[in-house]
XYZ file of C-alpha atoms in Angstrom:
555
model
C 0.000 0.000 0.000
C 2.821 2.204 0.655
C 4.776 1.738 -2.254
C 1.657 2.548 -4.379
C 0.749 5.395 -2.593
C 3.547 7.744 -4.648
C 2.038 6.714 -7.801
C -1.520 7.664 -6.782
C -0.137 11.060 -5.959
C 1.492 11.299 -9.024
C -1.527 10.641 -11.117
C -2.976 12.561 -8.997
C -0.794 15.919 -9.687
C -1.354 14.943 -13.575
C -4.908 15.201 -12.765
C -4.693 18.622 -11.026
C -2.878 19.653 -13.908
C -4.465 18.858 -16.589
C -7.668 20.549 -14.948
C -6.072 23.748 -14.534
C -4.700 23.317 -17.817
C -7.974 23.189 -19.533
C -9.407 25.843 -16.870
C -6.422 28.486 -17.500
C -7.148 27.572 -21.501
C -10.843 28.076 -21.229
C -9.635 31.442 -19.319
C -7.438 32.782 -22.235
C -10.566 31.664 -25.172
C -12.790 33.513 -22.544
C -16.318 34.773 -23.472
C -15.955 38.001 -20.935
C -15.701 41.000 -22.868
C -14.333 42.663 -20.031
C -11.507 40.355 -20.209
C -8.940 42.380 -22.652
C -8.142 38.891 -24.655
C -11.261 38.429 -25.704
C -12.140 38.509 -29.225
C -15.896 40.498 -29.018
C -16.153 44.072 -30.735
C -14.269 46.905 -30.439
C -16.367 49.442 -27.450
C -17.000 53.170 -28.331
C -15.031 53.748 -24.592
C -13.274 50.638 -23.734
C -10.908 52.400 -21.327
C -10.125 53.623 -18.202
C -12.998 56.050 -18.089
C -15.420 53.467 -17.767
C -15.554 51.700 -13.977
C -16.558 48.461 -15.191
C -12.824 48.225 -16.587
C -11.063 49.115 -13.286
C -8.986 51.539 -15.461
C -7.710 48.626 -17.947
C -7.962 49.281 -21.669
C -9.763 45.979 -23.180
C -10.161 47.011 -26.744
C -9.001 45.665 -30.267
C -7.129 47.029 -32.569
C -9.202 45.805 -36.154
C -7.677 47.486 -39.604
C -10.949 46.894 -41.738
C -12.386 47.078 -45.288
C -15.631 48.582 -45.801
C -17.687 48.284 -48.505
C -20.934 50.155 -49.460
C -24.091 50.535 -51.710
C -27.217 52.358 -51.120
C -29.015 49.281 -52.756
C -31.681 47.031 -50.627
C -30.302 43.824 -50.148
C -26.504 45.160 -49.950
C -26.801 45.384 -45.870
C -28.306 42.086 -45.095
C -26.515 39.238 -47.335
C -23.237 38.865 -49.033
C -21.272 36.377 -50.617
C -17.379 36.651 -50.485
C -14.173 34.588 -51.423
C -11.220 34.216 -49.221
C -7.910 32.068 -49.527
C -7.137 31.137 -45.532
C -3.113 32.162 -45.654
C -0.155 29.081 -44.675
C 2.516 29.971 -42.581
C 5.864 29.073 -42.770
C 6.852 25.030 -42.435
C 9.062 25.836 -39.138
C 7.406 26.265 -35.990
C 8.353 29.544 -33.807
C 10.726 30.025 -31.748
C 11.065 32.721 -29.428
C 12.557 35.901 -30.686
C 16.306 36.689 -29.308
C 16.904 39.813 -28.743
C 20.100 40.498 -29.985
C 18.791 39.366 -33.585
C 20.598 36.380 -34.140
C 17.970 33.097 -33.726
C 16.100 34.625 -37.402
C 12.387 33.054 -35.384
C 9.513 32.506 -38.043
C 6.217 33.943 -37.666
C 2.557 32.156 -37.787
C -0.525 33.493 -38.378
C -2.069 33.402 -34.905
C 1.126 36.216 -33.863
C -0.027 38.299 -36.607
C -4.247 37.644 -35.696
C -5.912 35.642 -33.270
C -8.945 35.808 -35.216
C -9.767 37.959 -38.889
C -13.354 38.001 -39.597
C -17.093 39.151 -41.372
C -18.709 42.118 -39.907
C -22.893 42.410 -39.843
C -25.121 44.792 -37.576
C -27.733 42.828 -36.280
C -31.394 43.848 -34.505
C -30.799 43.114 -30.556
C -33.795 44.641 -28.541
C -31.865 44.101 -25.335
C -29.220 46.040 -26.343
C -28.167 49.458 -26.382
C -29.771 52.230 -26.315
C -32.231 50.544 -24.258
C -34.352 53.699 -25.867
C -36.829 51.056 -27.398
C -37.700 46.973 -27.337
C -38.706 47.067 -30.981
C -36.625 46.492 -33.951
C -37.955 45.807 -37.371
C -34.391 43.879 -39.012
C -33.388 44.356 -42.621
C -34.883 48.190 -43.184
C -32.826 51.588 -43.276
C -35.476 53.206 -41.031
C -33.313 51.452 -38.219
C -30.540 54.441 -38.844
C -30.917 56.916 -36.143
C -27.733 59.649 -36.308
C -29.150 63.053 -35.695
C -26.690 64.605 -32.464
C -29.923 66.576 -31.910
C -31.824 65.271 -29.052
C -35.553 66.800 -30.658
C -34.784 65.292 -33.821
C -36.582 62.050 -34.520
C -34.000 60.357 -36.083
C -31.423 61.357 -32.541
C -28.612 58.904 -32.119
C -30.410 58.163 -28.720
C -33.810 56.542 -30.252
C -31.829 54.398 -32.028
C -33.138 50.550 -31.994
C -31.074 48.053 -29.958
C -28.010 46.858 -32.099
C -25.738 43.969 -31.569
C -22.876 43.230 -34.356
C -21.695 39.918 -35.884
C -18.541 38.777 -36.259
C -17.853 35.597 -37.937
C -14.764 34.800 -37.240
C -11.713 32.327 -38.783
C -8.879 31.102 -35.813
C -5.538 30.076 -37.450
C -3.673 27.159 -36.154
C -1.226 26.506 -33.520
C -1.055 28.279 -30.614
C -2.653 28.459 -26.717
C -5.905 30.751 -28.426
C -6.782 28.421 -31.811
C -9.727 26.087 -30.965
C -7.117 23.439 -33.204
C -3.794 22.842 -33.397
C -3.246 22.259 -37.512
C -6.755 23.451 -38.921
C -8.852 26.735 -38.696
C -11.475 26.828 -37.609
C -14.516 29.244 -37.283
C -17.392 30.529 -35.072
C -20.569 33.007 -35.491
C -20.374 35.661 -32.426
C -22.577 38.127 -32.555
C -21.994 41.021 -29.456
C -24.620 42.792 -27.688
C -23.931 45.765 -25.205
C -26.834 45.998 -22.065
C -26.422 49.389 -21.098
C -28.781 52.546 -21.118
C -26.775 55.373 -21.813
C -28.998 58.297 -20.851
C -29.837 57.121 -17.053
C -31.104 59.590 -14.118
C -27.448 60.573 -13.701
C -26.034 59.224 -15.798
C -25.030 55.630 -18.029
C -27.217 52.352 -16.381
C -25.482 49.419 -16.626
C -27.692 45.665 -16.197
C -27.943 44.175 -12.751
C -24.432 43.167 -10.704
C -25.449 39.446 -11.337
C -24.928 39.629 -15.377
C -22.008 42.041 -14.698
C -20.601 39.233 -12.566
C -21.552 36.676 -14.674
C -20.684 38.004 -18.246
C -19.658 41.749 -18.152
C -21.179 44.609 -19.925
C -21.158 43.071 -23.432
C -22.779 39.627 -23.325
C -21.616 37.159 -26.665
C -23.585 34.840 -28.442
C -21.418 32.310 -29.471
C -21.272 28.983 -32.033
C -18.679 26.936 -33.813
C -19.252 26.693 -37.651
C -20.395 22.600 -37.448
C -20.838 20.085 -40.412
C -24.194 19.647 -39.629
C -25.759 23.449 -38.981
C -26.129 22.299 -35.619
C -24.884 24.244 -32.430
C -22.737 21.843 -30.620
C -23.557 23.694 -27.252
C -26.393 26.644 -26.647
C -25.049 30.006 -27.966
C -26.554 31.817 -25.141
C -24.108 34.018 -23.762
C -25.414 32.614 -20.028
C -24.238 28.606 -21.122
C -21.618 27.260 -19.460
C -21.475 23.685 -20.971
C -17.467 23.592 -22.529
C -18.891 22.350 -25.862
C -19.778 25.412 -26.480
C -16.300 26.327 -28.141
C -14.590 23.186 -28.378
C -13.138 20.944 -31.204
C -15.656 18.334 -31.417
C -14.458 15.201 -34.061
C -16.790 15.244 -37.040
C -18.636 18.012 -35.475
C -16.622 20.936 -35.468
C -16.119 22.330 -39.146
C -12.596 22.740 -39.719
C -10.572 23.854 -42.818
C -6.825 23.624 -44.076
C -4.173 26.550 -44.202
C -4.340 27.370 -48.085
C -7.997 26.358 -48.480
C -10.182 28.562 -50.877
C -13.569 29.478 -49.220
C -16.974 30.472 -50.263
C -18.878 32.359 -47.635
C -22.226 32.939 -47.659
C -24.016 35.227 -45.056
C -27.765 36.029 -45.480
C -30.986 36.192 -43.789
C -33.648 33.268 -43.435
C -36.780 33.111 -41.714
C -34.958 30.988 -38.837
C -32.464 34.039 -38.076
C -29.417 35.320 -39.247
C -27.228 32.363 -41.420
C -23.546 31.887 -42.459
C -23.026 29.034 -44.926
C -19.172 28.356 -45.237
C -18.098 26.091 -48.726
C -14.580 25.107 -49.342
C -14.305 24.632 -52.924
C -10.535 22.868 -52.111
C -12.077 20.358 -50.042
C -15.685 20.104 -51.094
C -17.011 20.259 -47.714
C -19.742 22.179 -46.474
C -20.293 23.772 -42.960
C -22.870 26.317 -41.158
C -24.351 27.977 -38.508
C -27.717 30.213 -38.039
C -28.226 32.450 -35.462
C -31.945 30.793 -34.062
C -33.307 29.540 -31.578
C -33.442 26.348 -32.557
C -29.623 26.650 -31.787
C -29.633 28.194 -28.371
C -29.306 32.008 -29.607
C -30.439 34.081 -26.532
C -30.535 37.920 -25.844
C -29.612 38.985 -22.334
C -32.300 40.311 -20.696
C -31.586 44.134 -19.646
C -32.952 44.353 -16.070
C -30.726 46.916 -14.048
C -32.612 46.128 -10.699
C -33.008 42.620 -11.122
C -31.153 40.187 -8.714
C -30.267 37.507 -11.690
C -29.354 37.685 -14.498
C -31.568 35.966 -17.170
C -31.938 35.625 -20.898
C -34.538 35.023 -23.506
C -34.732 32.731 -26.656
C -34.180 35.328 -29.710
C -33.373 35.205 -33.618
C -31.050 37.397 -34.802
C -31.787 38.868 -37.931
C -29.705 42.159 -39.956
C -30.199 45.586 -38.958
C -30.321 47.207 -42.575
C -31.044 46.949 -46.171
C -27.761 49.060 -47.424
C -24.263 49.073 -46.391
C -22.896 52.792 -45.912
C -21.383 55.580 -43.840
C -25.176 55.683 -42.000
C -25.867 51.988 -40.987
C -23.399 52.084 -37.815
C -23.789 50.080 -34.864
C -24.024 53.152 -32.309
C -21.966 51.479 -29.630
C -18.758 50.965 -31.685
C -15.603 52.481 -32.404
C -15.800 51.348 -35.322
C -18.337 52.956 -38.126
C -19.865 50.086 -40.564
C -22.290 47.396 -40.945
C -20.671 45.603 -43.992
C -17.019 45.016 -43.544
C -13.838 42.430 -43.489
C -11.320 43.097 -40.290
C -8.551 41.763 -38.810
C -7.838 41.586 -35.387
C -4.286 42.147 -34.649
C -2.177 43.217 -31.689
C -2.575 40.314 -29.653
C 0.644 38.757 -29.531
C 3.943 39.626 -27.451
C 6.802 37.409 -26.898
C 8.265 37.437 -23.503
C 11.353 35.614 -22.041
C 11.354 32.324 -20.512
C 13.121 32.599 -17.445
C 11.399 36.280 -16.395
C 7.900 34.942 -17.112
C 5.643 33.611 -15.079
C 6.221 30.458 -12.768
C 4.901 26.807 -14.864
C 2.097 26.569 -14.856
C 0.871 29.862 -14.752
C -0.187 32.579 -16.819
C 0.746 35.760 -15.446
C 2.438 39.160 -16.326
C 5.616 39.050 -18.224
C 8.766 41.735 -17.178
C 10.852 40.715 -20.200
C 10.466 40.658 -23.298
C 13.102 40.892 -26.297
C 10.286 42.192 -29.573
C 9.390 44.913 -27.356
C 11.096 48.734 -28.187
C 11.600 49.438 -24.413
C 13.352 46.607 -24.009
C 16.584 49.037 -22.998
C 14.673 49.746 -20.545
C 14.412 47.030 -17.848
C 13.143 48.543 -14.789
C 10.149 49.092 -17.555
C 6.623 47.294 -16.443
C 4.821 47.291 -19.861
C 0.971 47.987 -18.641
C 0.230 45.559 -21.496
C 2.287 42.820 -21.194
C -0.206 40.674 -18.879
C -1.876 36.783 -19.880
C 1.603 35.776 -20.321
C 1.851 31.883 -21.400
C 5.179 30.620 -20.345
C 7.570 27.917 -22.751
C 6.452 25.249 -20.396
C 2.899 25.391 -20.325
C 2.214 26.404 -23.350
C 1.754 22.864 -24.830
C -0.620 21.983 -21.887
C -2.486 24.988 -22.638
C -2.777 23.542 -26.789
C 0.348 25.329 -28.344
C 1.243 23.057 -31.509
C 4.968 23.434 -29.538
C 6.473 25.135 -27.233
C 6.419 28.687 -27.539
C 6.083 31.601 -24.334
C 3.856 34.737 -25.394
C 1.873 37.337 -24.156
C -2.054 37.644 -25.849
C -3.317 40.695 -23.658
C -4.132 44.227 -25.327
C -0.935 45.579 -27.345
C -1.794 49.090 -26.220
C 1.586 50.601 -26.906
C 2.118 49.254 -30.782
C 5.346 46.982 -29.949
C 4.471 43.457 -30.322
C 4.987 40.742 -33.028
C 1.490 42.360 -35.157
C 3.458 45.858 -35.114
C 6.706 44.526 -36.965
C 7.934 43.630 -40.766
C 6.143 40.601 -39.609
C 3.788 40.234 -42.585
C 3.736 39.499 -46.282
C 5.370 42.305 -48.417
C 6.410 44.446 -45.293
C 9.950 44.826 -45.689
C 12.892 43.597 -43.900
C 12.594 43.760 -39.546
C 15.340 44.957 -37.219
C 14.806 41.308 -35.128
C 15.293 39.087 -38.996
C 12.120 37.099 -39.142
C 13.635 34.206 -41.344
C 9.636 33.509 -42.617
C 6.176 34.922 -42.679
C 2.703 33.835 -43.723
C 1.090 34.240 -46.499
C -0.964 37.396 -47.090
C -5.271 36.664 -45.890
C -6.110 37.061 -49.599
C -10.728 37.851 -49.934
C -12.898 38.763 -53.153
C -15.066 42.239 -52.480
C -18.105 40.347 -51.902
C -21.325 40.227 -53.962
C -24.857 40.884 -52.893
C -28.070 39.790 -54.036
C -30.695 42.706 -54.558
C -34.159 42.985 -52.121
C -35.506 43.070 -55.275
C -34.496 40.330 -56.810
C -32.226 39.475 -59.686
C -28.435 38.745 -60.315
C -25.597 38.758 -57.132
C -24.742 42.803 -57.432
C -21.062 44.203 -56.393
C -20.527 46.489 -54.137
C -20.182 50.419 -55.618
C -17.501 51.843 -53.415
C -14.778 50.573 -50.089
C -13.593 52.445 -47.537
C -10.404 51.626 -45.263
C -10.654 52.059 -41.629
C -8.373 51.559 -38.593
C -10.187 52.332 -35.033
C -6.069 53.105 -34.236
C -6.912 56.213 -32.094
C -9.590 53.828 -29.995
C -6.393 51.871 -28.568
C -3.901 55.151 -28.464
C -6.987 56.422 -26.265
C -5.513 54.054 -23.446
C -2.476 56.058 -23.248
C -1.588 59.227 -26.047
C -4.893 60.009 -27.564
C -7.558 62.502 -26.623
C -11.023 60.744 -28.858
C -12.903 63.952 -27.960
C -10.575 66.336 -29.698
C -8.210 63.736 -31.895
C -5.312 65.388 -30.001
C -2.315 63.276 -30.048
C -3.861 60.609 -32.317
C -1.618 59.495 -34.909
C -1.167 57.289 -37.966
C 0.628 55.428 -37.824
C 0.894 54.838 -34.292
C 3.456 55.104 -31.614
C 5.868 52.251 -31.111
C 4.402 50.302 -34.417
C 7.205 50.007 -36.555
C 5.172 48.511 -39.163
C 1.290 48.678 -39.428
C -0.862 46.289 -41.976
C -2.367 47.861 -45.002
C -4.909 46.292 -47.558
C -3.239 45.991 -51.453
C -5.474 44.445 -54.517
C -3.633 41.685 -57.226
C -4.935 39.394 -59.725
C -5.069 36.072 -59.674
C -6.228 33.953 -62.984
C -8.405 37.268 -63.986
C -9.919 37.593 -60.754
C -9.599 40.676 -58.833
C -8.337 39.679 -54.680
C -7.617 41.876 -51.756
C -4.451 41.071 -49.981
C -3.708 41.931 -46.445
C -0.191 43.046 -45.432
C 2.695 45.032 -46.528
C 2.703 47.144 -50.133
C 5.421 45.383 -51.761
C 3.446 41.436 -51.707
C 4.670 40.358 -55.315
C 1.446 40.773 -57.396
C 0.703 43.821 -56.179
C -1.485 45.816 -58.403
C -2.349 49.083 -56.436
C -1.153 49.557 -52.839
C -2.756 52.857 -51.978
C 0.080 54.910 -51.465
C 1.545 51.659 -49.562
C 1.397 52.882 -45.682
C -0.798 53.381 -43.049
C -0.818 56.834 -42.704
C -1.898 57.056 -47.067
C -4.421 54.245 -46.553
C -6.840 55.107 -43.471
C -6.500 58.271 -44.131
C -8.178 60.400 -42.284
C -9.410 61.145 -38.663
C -13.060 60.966 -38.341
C -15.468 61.648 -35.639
C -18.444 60.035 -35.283
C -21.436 61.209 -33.330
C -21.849 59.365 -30.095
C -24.861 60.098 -27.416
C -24.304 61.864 -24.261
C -25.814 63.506 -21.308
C -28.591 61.977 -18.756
C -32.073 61.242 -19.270
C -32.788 64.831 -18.762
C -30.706 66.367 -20.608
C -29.486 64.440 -23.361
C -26.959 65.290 -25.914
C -24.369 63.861 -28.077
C -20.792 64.642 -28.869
C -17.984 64.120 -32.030
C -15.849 61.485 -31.101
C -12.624 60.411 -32.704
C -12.205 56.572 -32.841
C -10.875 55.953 -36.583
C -8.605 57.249 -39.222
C -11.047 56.311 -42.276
C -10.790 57.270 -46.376
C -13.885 56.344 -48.447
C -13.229 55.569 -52.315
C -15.115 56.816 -55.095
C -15.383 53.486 -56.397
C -14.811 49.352 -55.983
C -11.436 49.535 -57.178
C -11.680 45.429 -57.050
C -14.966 44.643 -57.867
């Protein structure tokens, strides 16, 4: 008995690992939107102003491509291409600082997650003005700043927004080690902006219990079939897991067709890979455990309703905003970068932690040592990061790059240029179609009549150099990045492809000046609603640098 007793506690230690293993992974793929590695939408004022955030910047930094028509039918269903990008055949390694080790780079550095964009009708959500919201019809946008106006940013129906988003391969935050895959998420925010005195959020139990900004979440499945409910109160852990011959999974290099429309059912993304010929899709209904958070600011717990999310509009264009957002569109492609910093093994964290990182050798303060980066937190270590699903070992950081430095924020991408740290290898460029629409009306799939590039870059300088309410100190491109990603066009076999990256990919047909600061252009304010329910107003707000084309350069 006593000799056996040792083993017991041995297996017993694997055990306890392996639990807090899958508990510290399930922390880092979390569904909290108040947690600053989550992948949910990009806030109007996710910053230190707002309490629920203790003073912690939780945002997303999302370079995106807009595209607009002011026909019916362009807002609610769309039909693009996109060419999932490899990366390079040797695995990481982490960077050295003195230049020498030449590490490759993989997609989930460079993106965590790239995705669709969609408003959707969410009469939970904010502005909490009304419960009624008629989906698929430009009467839904409200953007007066004048409170008597009846079209004031304030009376605006509830609006959630859709992502549907693709997770590369191979690291502690991809659902798989060797294959994307994809989920539909579609964000709502409960709070009332225009309160007594002030903003209302819902009751402490939901704040508890899911934050602010509750997400409705499903894998893309073979079958249609949510694997677990998409309600953002579910706890079950199928919810976002890799189910065999569930889960719909796809293959670096694969060409996709992807289909997102509305049905009678709710909201539906249908997801072909013409490399493979499989088929896989998801519909936001209730059939499939899609729920709205009920907003109930005195209630003592927190509940949720059965609901069918449907589109917002019936156009794509400067005026069919979600009015919650930094960012300013309904039909859109983004990225999601700025969610990957190396740190050094022996100054990070203790196995089998994930903690805050003191090191790190990408970073541009790195001179200076005594230097406590405010973002370098949700550190994985070397050690644990296989335990935690890292294809191999690799240490890295996947909180909020506030300050521009990490791996995203380097020559790290196709056609960037050469980096000071000699990447050895990148991925391939995300290469997407401008998508197609089919007209209200009827008739043949339509293109799209113009694009528009937009960064929500001052959003994240906010945290720390930015002023949003007078664009003071908001640059492009900005501080600490030495390299920011831009959006290029080539052709391929006749066909007309947006490329994401650098403006020098080989191929490279127009590059739009090829930087950051000729691409999204501009700062632009958007109107945002202020004031109490007494005295509402509404202010000009500087989240984005944007620049609108007079045309689909890439139809």
């Amino acid at each position: 008995m006593r000799k056996a007793l040792p083993v017991l506690l041995s297996f017993t230690g694997v055990l306890l690992i392996t639990s807090f293993a899958l508990a510290q992974s399930q922390r880092i793929n979390s569904f909290n939107c108040e947690d600053p590695y989550s992948l949910c939408a990009e806030r109007q004022d996710n910053r230190s102003s707002d309490p629920q955030y203790k003073g912690k910047y939780i945002g997303h930094d999302e370079p995106a491509l807009l595209f607009y028509s002011n026909v019916p039918g362009s807002g609610n269903n769309n039909v693009y291409k996109i060419r999932l990008p490899k990366d390079p055949a040797t695995y990481p390694t982490d960077a050295n600082p003195q230049g020498t080790g030449s590490p490759t780079v993989w997609n989930f550095q460079l993106h965590p997650a790239f995705w669709f964009g969609m408003a959707m009708c969410d009469t939970q959500s904010f502005p909490e003005f009304t419960n009624v919201c008629v989906p698929d019809t430009d009467a839904n946008i409200f953007d007066s700043g004048d409170p008597s106006s009846p079209k004031y940013i304030g009376k605006h129906p509830g609006t959630a927004f859709m992502e549907m988003q693709f997770y590369p391969p191979g690291w502690v935050v991809s659902p798989d080690q060797t294959h994307y895959s994809a989920a539909l998420n579609i964000d709502s925010f409960t709070l009332n902006p225009l309160g007594p005195k002030g903003p209302v959020p819902n009751n402490p139990s939901c704040l508890s219990q899911i934050g602010q900004e509750p997400v409705n979440f499903a894998m893309i499945t073979v079958d249609g079939k949510a694997q677990a409910p998409a309600d953002p109160l579910s706890n079950d852990p199928n919810r976002h897991a890799v189910i065999p011959g569930k889960t719909f999974l796809m293959n670096p290099g694969d060409t996709l067709i992807v289909t997102l429309k509305d049905t009678k059912d709710g909201f539906r993304v249908i997801v072909n890979d013409v490399t493979t010929g499989k088929t896989g899709s998801m519909t936001a209904s209730i059939a499939n455990g899609f729920a709205q958070v009920v907003y109930a600011p005195t209630a003592t717990t927190c509940t949720s309703n059965p609901y069918a999310f449907h589109p917002m509009y019936a156009t794509s264009g400067p005026h069919t905003r979600v009015p919650w957002t930094a960012h300013s569109f309904n039909v859109a492609f983004s990225d999601e970068i700025g969610h990957f910093n190396y740190c050094d093994v022996q100054d990070n964290s203790i196995f089998p932690g994930i903690g805050a990182c003191v090191d790190s050798p990408v970073e541009t303060e790195i001179v200076d040592k005594s230097h406590h980066e405010i973002d370098d937190f949700v550190c994985v270590d070397t050690a644990s990061s296989v335990p935690f699903g890292a294809l191999q070992p690799l240490g890295g950081c996947v909180d909020s790059d506030q300050d521009f430095d990490g791996v995203p924020y380097h020559h790290a991408w196709a056609g960037s240029g050469t980096d000071p740290f000699g990447f050895s290898a990148v991925p391939q460029a995300i290469r997407l179609t401008s998508p197609k629409f089919r007209p209200a009306a009827g008739g043949a799939l339509t293109d799209y009549t113009r694009v528009a590039f937009e960064a929500d870059i001052p959003a994240v300088e906010a945290a720390t150099t930015c002023n949003p309410a007078t664009g003071a100190g908001c640059v492009n491109p900005p501080p600490g990045a030495l390299f920011y990603p831009i959006y290029t066009t080539t052709t391929q076999a006749g066909q007309c492809w947006w490329q994401l990256g650098g403006g020098s990919i080989p191929g490279t047909v127009n590059n739009f000046g090829g930087s950051s600061a000729t691409e999204y252009k501009e700062l632009e304010g958007s109107v945002y609603e202020t004031g109490t329910l007494s005295n509402p107003g509404s202010g000009i707000f500087f989240e984005n640098f944007h620049q609108v084309l007079a045309s689909n350069p890439c139809p």
